[in-house]
Rosetta silent file (secondary structure, phi, psi, omega in degrees, C-alpha in Angstrom):
SEQUENCE: MALKRSRAFALLVGLSLITGLGYSQFGGSANTGTGDPHARELVNQKCTACHGMSSVTGTAKYYEDWEDTRFRMQEYAQGKPSSFTEDEAYAMIDYLTDNYGVK
SCORE:     score description
SCORE:     0.000 S_00000001
   1 L     0.000  -41.343  179.470   10.379   11.071  -66.204 S_00000001
   2 H   -64.875  -34.410  179.026    6.757   10.046  -65.611 S_00000001
   3 H   -65.098  -39.882  177.993    7.784    8.375  -62.355 S_00000001
   4 H   -63.599  -40.999  179.273    9.331   11.629  -61.089 S_00000001
   5 H   -65.907  -39.469  179.016    6.130   13.507  -61.919 S_00000001
   6 H   -63.102  -43.931  178.949    4.042   10.854  -60.155 S_00000001
   7 H   -65.640  -42.421  179.152    6.171   11.099  -57.036 S_00000001
   8 H   -62.942  -42.146  178.661    6.113   14.885  -57.110 S_00000001
   9 H   -64.283  -44.888  179.027    2.335   14.847  -57.519 S_00000001
  10 H   -61.173  -41.020  177.999    1.918   12.325  -54.685 S_00000001
  11 H   -63.758  -43.850  179.314    4.140   14.447  -52.452 S_00000001
  12 H   -61.982  -45.350  178.760    2.145   17.575  -53.286 S_00000001
  13 H   -63.380  -44.044  179.197   -1.162   15.834  -52.554 S_00000001
  14 H   -60.372  -45.583  179.037    0.217   14.401  -49.302 S_00000001
  15 H   -64.464  -38.545  178.242    1.470   17.774  -48.104 S_00000001
  16 H   -62.761  -42.854  178.427   -1.844   19.388  -49.011 S_00000001
  17 H   -64.203  -44.191  179.570   -3.734   16.799  -46.981 S_00000001
  18 H   -62.432  -44.684  178.934   -1.436   17.187  -43.991 S_00000001
  19 H   -61.964  -44.073  179.074   -1.713   20.969  -44.143 S_00000001
  20 H   -62.556  -41.753  178.177   -5.497   20.759  -44.410 S_00000001
  21 H   -65.374  -41.630  177.757   -5.736   18.405  -41.453 S_00000001
  22 H   -63.825  -40.853  179.023   -3.498   20.643  -39.366 S_00000001
  23 H   -62.622  -45.376 -179.317   -5.536   23.691  -40.309 S_00000001
  24 H   -68.968  -30.302  179.196   -8.793   22.014  -39.334 S_00000001
  25 H   -62.383  -38.918 -176.777   -7.277   20.753  -36.059 S_00000001
  26 L  -103.251    9.163  171.961   -6.559   24.289  -34.883 S_00000001
  27 L    83.399  105.809  177.395   -9.601   25.887  -36.397 S_00000001
  28 L   -90.244  -24.304 -176.583   -9.649   27.672  -39.685 S_00000001
  29 L  -156.152  138.958  178.533  -12.969   29.338  -39.155 S_00000001
  30 H   -67.556  -17.615  178.982  -15.317   29.838  -36.261 S_00000001
  31 H   -67.641  -17.602 -178.083  -18.131   28.804  -38.598 S_00000001
  32 H   -91.765   -6.603 -177.225  -16.959   25.203  -38.396 S_00000001
  33 L   -74.415  163.079  177.077  -17.169   24.961  -34.619 S_00000001
  34 L  -106.246  178.050  177.170  -19.866   23.190  -32.690 S_00000001
  35 L   102.494 -158.494 -175.086  -21.726   24.313  -29.634 S_00000001
  36 L   -59.762  114.750 -179.556  -23.804   27.373  -28.911 S_00000001
  37 H   -64.228  -29.907  177.173  -24.631   29.092  -32.223 S_00000001
  38 H   -65.047  -43.437  178.870  -25.110   32.402  -30.380 S_00000001
  39 H   -65.185  -39.712  177.737  -21.576   32.187  -28.975 S_00000001
  40 H   -60.450  -43.186  179.379  -20.223   31.283  -32.415 S_00000001
  41 H   -66.384  -37.688  175.894  -21.926   34.361  -33.857 S_00000001
  42 H   -59.791  -45.367  178.211  -20.517   36.515  -31.035 S_00000001
  43 H   -59.709  -45.519  179.395  -17.001   35.312  -31.875 S_00000001
  44 H   -61.137  -42.586 -177.601  -17.625   36.092  -35.544 S_00000001
  45 H   -75.536  -52.175 -171.272  -18.976   39.569  -34.767 S_00000001
  46 H   -75.618  -45.271 -175.285  -16.824   40.709  -31.880 S_00000001
  47 H   -74.197  -40.131 -176.746  -13.445   39.176  -32.711 S_00000001
  48 L   -78.914   -1.412  172.762  -13.467   39.818  -36.449 S_00000001
  49 L   -63.122  -27.865 -179.026  -14.224   43.487  -35.868 S_00000001
  50 L  -124.643  -20.469 -172.166  -10.446   43.818  -35.373 S_00000001
  51 L  -127.360  155.386  167.109   -8.903   40.441  -36.300 S_00000001
  52 L   -74.727  148.229 -177.285   -9.008   37.845  -39.017 S_00000001
  53 H   -61.012  -33.082 -179.831  -10.660   34.660  -37.796 S_00000001
  54 H   -65.413  -29.148  177.278   -7.486   32.657  -38.377 S_00000001
  55 H   -74.991  -25.116  177.630   -5.639   34.859  -35.880 S_00000001
  56 H   -77.897  -46.011 -172.218   -8.379   34.189  -33.316 S_00000001
  57 H  -100.892   -0.948 -174.201   -8.650   30.434  -33.819 S_00000001
  58 L   -74.565  -15.408  179.920   -5.171   29.654  -35.121 S_00000001
  59 L  -123.064  121.598  178.097   -3.617   28.955  -31.720 S_00000001
  60 L   -70.706  133.130 -178.258   -5.087   26.380  -29.355 S_00000001
  61 E  -132.421  155.185  171.065   -5.381   27.799  -25.843 S_00000001
  62 L   -77.247  162.485 -179.874   -6.455   26.654  -22.404 S_00000001
  63 H   -50.465  -48.076 -177.333   -9.528   28.251  -20.792 S_00000001
  64 H   -62.317  -35.180  178.533   -7.346   30.511  -18.633 S_00000001
  65 H   -69.310  -40.307  175.458   -5.409   31.691  -21.692 S_00000001
  66 H   -62.620  -37.676  179.289   -8.638   32.564  -23.528 S_00000001
  67 H   -64.504  -43.860  176.240   -9.692   34.434  -20.388 S_00000001
  68 H   -59.056  -43.941  178.721   -6.416   36.400  -20.351 S_00000001
  69 H   -61.381  -41.980  178.915   -6.929   37.219  -24.019 S_00000001
  70 H   -57.793  -47.501 -179.422  -10.473   38.355  -23.255 S_00000001
  71 H   -62.488  -41.915  178.378   -9.283   40.804  -20.582 S_00000001
  72 H   -62.431  -47.015 -177.674   -6.618   42.187  -22.904 S_00000001
  73 H   -68.661  -37.802  179.559   -9.057   42.584  -25.790 S_00000001
  74 H   -66.099  -36.438  177.023  -11.781   44.054  -23.616 S_00000001
  75 H   -63.437  -43.701  179.762   -9.332   46.635  -22.315 S_00000001
  76 H   -70.454  -28.039 -172.711   -8.388   47.635  -25.874 S_00000001
  77 L   -90.137    5.534 -178.178  -12.016   47.644  -27.046 S_00000001
  78 L   -47.293  118.501  175.536  -13.329   50.133  -24.475 S_00000001
  79 L    79.449   -1.564  179.323  -16.077   52.113  -26.180 S_00000001
  80 L   -92.726  160.023 -179.385  -15.620   50.458  -29.564 S_00000001
  81 L   -60.966  -20.762 -178.414  -18.376   48.520  -31.332 S_00000001
  82 L   -83.994   -4.036 -179.455  -16.465   45.307  -30.705 S_00000001
  83 L   -65.743  159.147 -172.462  -16.684   45.647  -26.917 S_00000001
  84 L  -143.238  159.157  179.995  -18.724   42.978  -25.157 S_00000001
  85 L   -80.703  170.610  177.296  -20.567   42.262  -21.932 S_00000001
  86 H   -60.203  -46.429  179.400  -19.445   39.900  -19.187 S_00000001
  87 H   -62.553  -41.903  177.812  -21.987   37.264  -20.264 S_00000001
  88 H   -63.117  -40.356 -179.359  -20.901   37.553  -23.900 S_00000001
  89 H   -60.154  -47.566 -178.295  -17.263   37.220  -22.871 S_00000001
  90 H   -70.426  -31.622  174.668  -17.830   33.963  -20.998 S_00000001
  91 H   -63.796  -42.503  179.192  -20.002   32.564  -23.790 S_00000001
  92 H   -67.897  -40.881  179.059  -17.165   33.280  -26.244 S_00000001
  93 H   -62.169  -44.923  177.999  -14.519   31.833  -23.907 S_00000001
  94 H   -60.702  -45.714 -179.663  -16.543   28.634  -23.489 S_00000001
  95 H   -61.591  -47.933 -178.506  -17.074   28.380  -27.238 S_00000001
  96 H   -65.428  -39.578  178.352  -13.411   29.007  -28.070 S_00000001
  97 H   -64.786  -44.777 -178.913  -12.194   26.567  -25.415 S_00000001
  98 H   -65.095  -37.417 -172.732  -14.579   23.841  -26.589 S_00000001
  99 H  -101.787  -27.799 -174.868  -13.795   24.293  -30.279 S_00000001
 100 H  -132.281   17.190  179.614  -10.283   25.738  -30.458 S_00000001
 101 E   -83.229  173.249  177.414   -8.790   24.910  -27.080 S_00000001
 102 L   -65.211  129.225 -178.879   -5.871   22.650  -26.294 S_00000001
 103 L   -94.645    0.000    0.000   -6.965   19.047  -26.831 S_00000001
């Protein structure tokens, strides 16, 4: 009986580690990214005005895909507090590509 519990515990720990590694690989939080702190703060402010951070960073994308997302989001955000300038958009795209892009 103790052996079954040990195996179950080991399996649980192993799955937790794998899940944690996968989560960190695709970005669980923009606060963990590297690079321009201003761009990181822009992502935190602008993107989380409408989305949870995991929905922003949960899918690795190429630069062009982040750019497509930017155009879509900017179109929806017209006149809202989450709207952003051209310079802010490219700073966020660079940050997201560097930290949460396809590796």
